[in-house]
Amino acid sequence: MKYIYQAREKGAKVVVIDPLFSQTAAKADLYLRVRSGSDGALALGMARHLVDTGRVDQEFVNHFAHGYPEFEQYLLNNITVEWASEICGLAPDVIRQLAEEFTAVKPSTVWIGYGMQRHVNGGANVRAIDAPALIQHSEPPRLKRNSYDGFCLKKKKNTTQTNTQTSN
């Protein structure tokens, strides 16, 4: 909470998205109650809205994201804001507004609590939640995750590496 309070003191808006009203939710500027396990659907709906409204930083994703074209095609073929709304229980306009507010602030960040990783689909939900933050990003990220299936950040190539070949 210390860092959340510090961010708020500097003008950050704190949004808590959780099925349970917690102490953190009580201190939030906005609390959104979603159905348990539906965080990933909400994030995918947000990502689809960002694609639909042209809020994707194309230069960034082309330079730093491996698998983005496939991710975008997946969104366009399979995800709608209305689908996300049905899954998570938030109105479509709330999802759209959340996506727009999130991308309007630079920098913006996501903090995922411990409960997420304990869900059967936790890993997939975390990847989905990271997506809106990454596709609207305007600066190279400081944290690089390279263990994802699908949409992930590209690792920088080591230009000083030499080719060695062994023979049998």
Short mmCIF file of C-alpha atoms in Angstrom, two decimals:
data_model
loop_
_atom_site.label_atom_id
_atom_site.label_comp_id
_atom_site.label_asym_id
_atom_site.label_seq_id
_atom_site.Cartn_x
_atom_site.Cartn_y
_atom_site.Cartn_z
CA MET A 1 0.00 0.00 0.00
CA LYS A 2 2.93 2.31 0.63
CA TYR A 3 3.61 2.69 -3.11
CA ILE A 4 -0.06 3.11 -3.93
CA TYR A 5 -0.30 5.95 -1.40
CA GLN A 6 2.83 7.55 -2.84
CA ALA A 7 1.39 7.35 -6.35
CA ARG A 8 -1.88 8.87 -5.22
CA GLU A 9 -0.01 11.75 -3.53
CA LYS A 10 1.53 12.46 -6.95
CA GLY A 11 -1.89 12.53 -8.61
CA ALA A 12 -2.45 8.91 -9.64
CA LYS A 13 -5.96 7.52 -9.83
CA VAL A 14 -6.18 4.18 -8.04
CA VAL A 15 -8.58 1.67 -9.58
CA VAL A 16 -9.15 -1.67 -7.88
CA ILE A 17 -10.65 -4.51 -9.91
CA ASP A 18 -11.52 -7.44 -7.68
CA PRO A 19 -14.43 -9.79 -6.98
CA LEU A 20 -14.11 -9.02 -3.26
CA PHE A 21 -14.34 -5.66 -1.58
CA SER A 22 -11.03 -5.44 0.26
CA GLN A 23 -9.16 -2.89 2.36
CA THR A 24 -7.40 -1.82 -0.82
CA ALA A 25 -10.74 -1.45 -2.64
CA ALA A 26 -12.01 0.72 0.21
CA LYS A 27 -9.13 3.13 -0.37
CA ALA A 28 -9.46 3.19 -4.17
CA ASP A 29 -10.71 6.09 -6.24
CA LEU A 30 -12.74 3.57 -8.22
CA TYR A 31 -13.69 0.01 -7.28
CA LEU A 32 -14.94 -2.33 -10.00
CA ARG A 33 -16.37 -5.66 -8.87
CA VAL A 34 -15.85 -8.37 -11.48
CA ARG A 35 -16.85 -12.00 -11.44
CA SER A 36 -14.20 -14.29 -10.00
CA GLY A 37 -11.69 -15.45 -12.60
CA SER A 38 -12.87 -12.97 -15.24
CA ASP A 39 -10.01 -10.47 -15.01
CA GLY A 40 -8.48 -11.82 -18.23
CA ALA A 41 -11.73 -11.35 -20.14
CA LEU A 42 -11.93 -7.76 -18.92
CA ALA A 43 -8.36 -7.12 -20.05
CA LEU A 44 -8.98 -8.68 -23.46
CA GLY A 45 -12.07 -6.51 -23.87
CA MET A 46 -9.99 -3.46 -23.01
CA ALA A 47 -7.32 -4.53 -25.51
CA ARG A 48 -9.95 -4.99 -28.22
CA HIS A 49 -11.27 -1.49 -27.56
CA LEU A 50 -7.73 -0.10 -27.85
CA VAL A 51 -7.35 -1.82 -31.22
CA ASP A 52 -10.77 -0.65 -32.43
CA THR A 53 -10.07 2.98 -31.50
CA GLY A 54 -6.51 3.14 -32.86
CA ARG A 55 -4.87 3.50 -29.45
CA VAL A 56 -2.20 0.88 -30.12
CA ASP A 57 1.33 2.24 -30.25
CA GLN A 58 2.24 0.53 -33.54
CA GLU A 59 5.87 1.65 -33.45
CA PHE A 60 6.27 0.20 -29.98
CA VAL A 61 4.60 -3.15 -30.68
CA ASN A 62 6.44 -3.55 -33.99
CA HIS A 63 9.76 -2.92 -32.28
CA PHE A 64 9.31 -4.62 -28.91
CA ALA A 65 6.49 -7.16 -29.07
CA HIS A 66 6.89 -10.65 -30.46
CA GLY A 67 3.58 -12.11 -31.64
CA TYR A 68 1.60 -8.88 -31.65
CA PRO A 69 0.09 -9.34 -35.15
CA GLU A 70 -1.25 -12.74 -34.08
CA PHE A 71 -2.55 -11.29 -30.82
CA GLU A 72 -4.34 -8.48 -32.65
CA GLN A 73 -5.85 -10.96 -35.10
CA TYR A 74 -7.02 -13.08 -32.16
CA LEU A 75 -8.70 -10.03 -30.65
CA LEU A 76 -10.39 -9.11 -33.92
CA ASN A 77 -11.61 -12.66 -34.58
CA ASN A 78 -12.64 -13.72 -31.08
CA ILE A 79 -13.09 -10.85 -28.63
CA THR A 80 -15.62 -8.05 -28.34
CA VAL A 81 -16.20 -5.59 -25.55
CA GLU A 82 -19.72 -7.02 -25.25
CA TRP A 83 -18.32 -10.55 -24.80
CA ALA A 84 -15.99 -9.26 -22.07
CA SER A 85 -18.94 -7.51 -20.45
CA GLU A 86 -20.96 -10.72 -20.29
CA ILE A 87 -18.04 -12.63 -18.76
CA CYS A 88 -16.86 -10.09 -16.17
CA GLY A 89 -20.16 -8.42 -15.28
CA LEU A 90 -19.19 -4.82 -16.07
CA ALA A 91 -21.12 -2.73 -18.58
CA PRO A 92 -19.46 -2.35 -22.01
CA ASP A 93 -19.19 1.43 -21.53
CA VAL A 94 -17.35 0.91 -18.23
CA ILE A 95 -14.83 -1.35 -20.01
CA ARG A 96 -14.35 1.20 -22.79
CA GLN A 97 -13.94 4.09 -20.35
CA LEU A 98 -11.46 2.11 -18.24
CA ALA A 99 -9.37 1.33 -21.33
CA GLU A 100 -9.40 4.95 -22.44
CA GLU A 101 -8.52 6.32 -19.00
CA PHE A 102 -5.74 3.77 -18.63
CA THR A 103 -4.16 4.76 -21.95
CA ALA A 104 -4.59 8.50 -21.35
CA VAL A 105 -2.11 8.43 -18.45
CA LYS A 106 1.63 8.06 -19.04
CA PRO A 107 3.06 6.18 -17.36
CA SER A 108 0.32 3.82 -16.30
CA THR A 109 0.86 0.59 -14.46
CA VAL A 110 -0.87 -2.57 -13.32
CA TRP A 111 -0.27 -4.21 -9.96
CA ILE A 112 -1.51 -7.77 -9.74
CA GLY A 113 -2.15 -9.14 -6.27
CA TYR A 114 -1.42 -12.64 -5.07
CA GLY A 115 -4.94 -13.98 -5.61
CA MET A 116 -4.54 -13.93 -9.38
CA GLN A 117 -1.75 -16.48 -9.43
CA ARG A 118 -3.82 -18.90 -7.37
CA HIS A 119 -6.57 -19.18 -9.98
CA VAL A 120 -6.56 -22.12 -12.37
CA ASN A 121 -6.21 -19.69 -15.30
CA GLY A 122 -3.91 -17.31 -13.44
CA GLY A 123 -1.04 -17.33 -15.92
CA ALA A 124 -3.30 -16.66 -18.90
CA ASN A 125 -5.10 -13.90 -16.97
CA VAL A 126 -1.80 -12.21 -16.07
CA ARG A 127 -0.71 -12.25 -19.73
CA ALA A 128 -4.07 -10.79 -20.78
CA ILE A 129 -3.84 -8.08 -18.10
CA ASP A 130 -0.34 -7.14 -19.27
CA ALA A 131 -1.51 -6.70 -22.87
CA PRO A 132 -3.32 -3.33 -22.61
CA ALA A 133 -0.36 -1.88 -20.74
CA LEU A 134 2.05 -3.08 -23.41
CA ILE A 135 0.17 -2.22 -26.60
CA GLN A 136 -0.36 1.42 -25.61
CA HIS A 137 3.12 1.89 -24.18
CA SER A 138 5.18 4.79 -25.44
CA GLU A 139 8.56 3.93 -23.94
CA PRO A 140 10.58 0.72 -23.93
CA PRO A 141 9.64 -1.30 -20.85
CA ARG A 142 12.07 -1.76 -18.02
CA LEU A 143 10.81 -5.22 -17.17
CA LYS A 144 11.11 -7.80 -19.90
CA ARG A 145 9.23 -11.06 -19.60
CA ASN A 146 10.31 -13.72 -22.03
CA SER A 147 8.58 -16.85 -20.77
CA TYR A 148 5.17 -16.15 -22.28
CA ASP A 149 3.45 -18.17 -24.94
CA GLY A 150 2.15 -15.83 -27.62
CA PHE A 151 2.31 -12.08 -27.12
CA CYS A 152 5.50 -11.12 -25.33
CA LEU A 153 8.28 -8.59 -25.37
CA LYS A 154 11.16 -9.22 -27.70
CA LYS A 155 14.52 -9.87 -26.15
CA LYS A 156 17.25 -7.56 -27.36
CA LYS A 157 19.71 -9.35 -29.61
CA ASN A 158 23.25 -9.64 -28.38
CA THR A 159 25.27 -8.04 -31.17
CA THR A 160 28.61 -9.07 -29.68
CA GLN A 161 27.79 -12.78 -29.68
CA THR A 162 30.02 -14.89 -31.92
CA ASN A 163 28.97 -17.93 -33.88
CA THR A 164 30.72 -21.13 -32.86
CA GLN A 165 30.16 -24.48 -34.44
CA THR A 166 31.12 -27.86 -33.09
CA SER A 167 31.71 -30.91 -35.21
CA ASN A 168 31.17 -34.54 -34.33
#
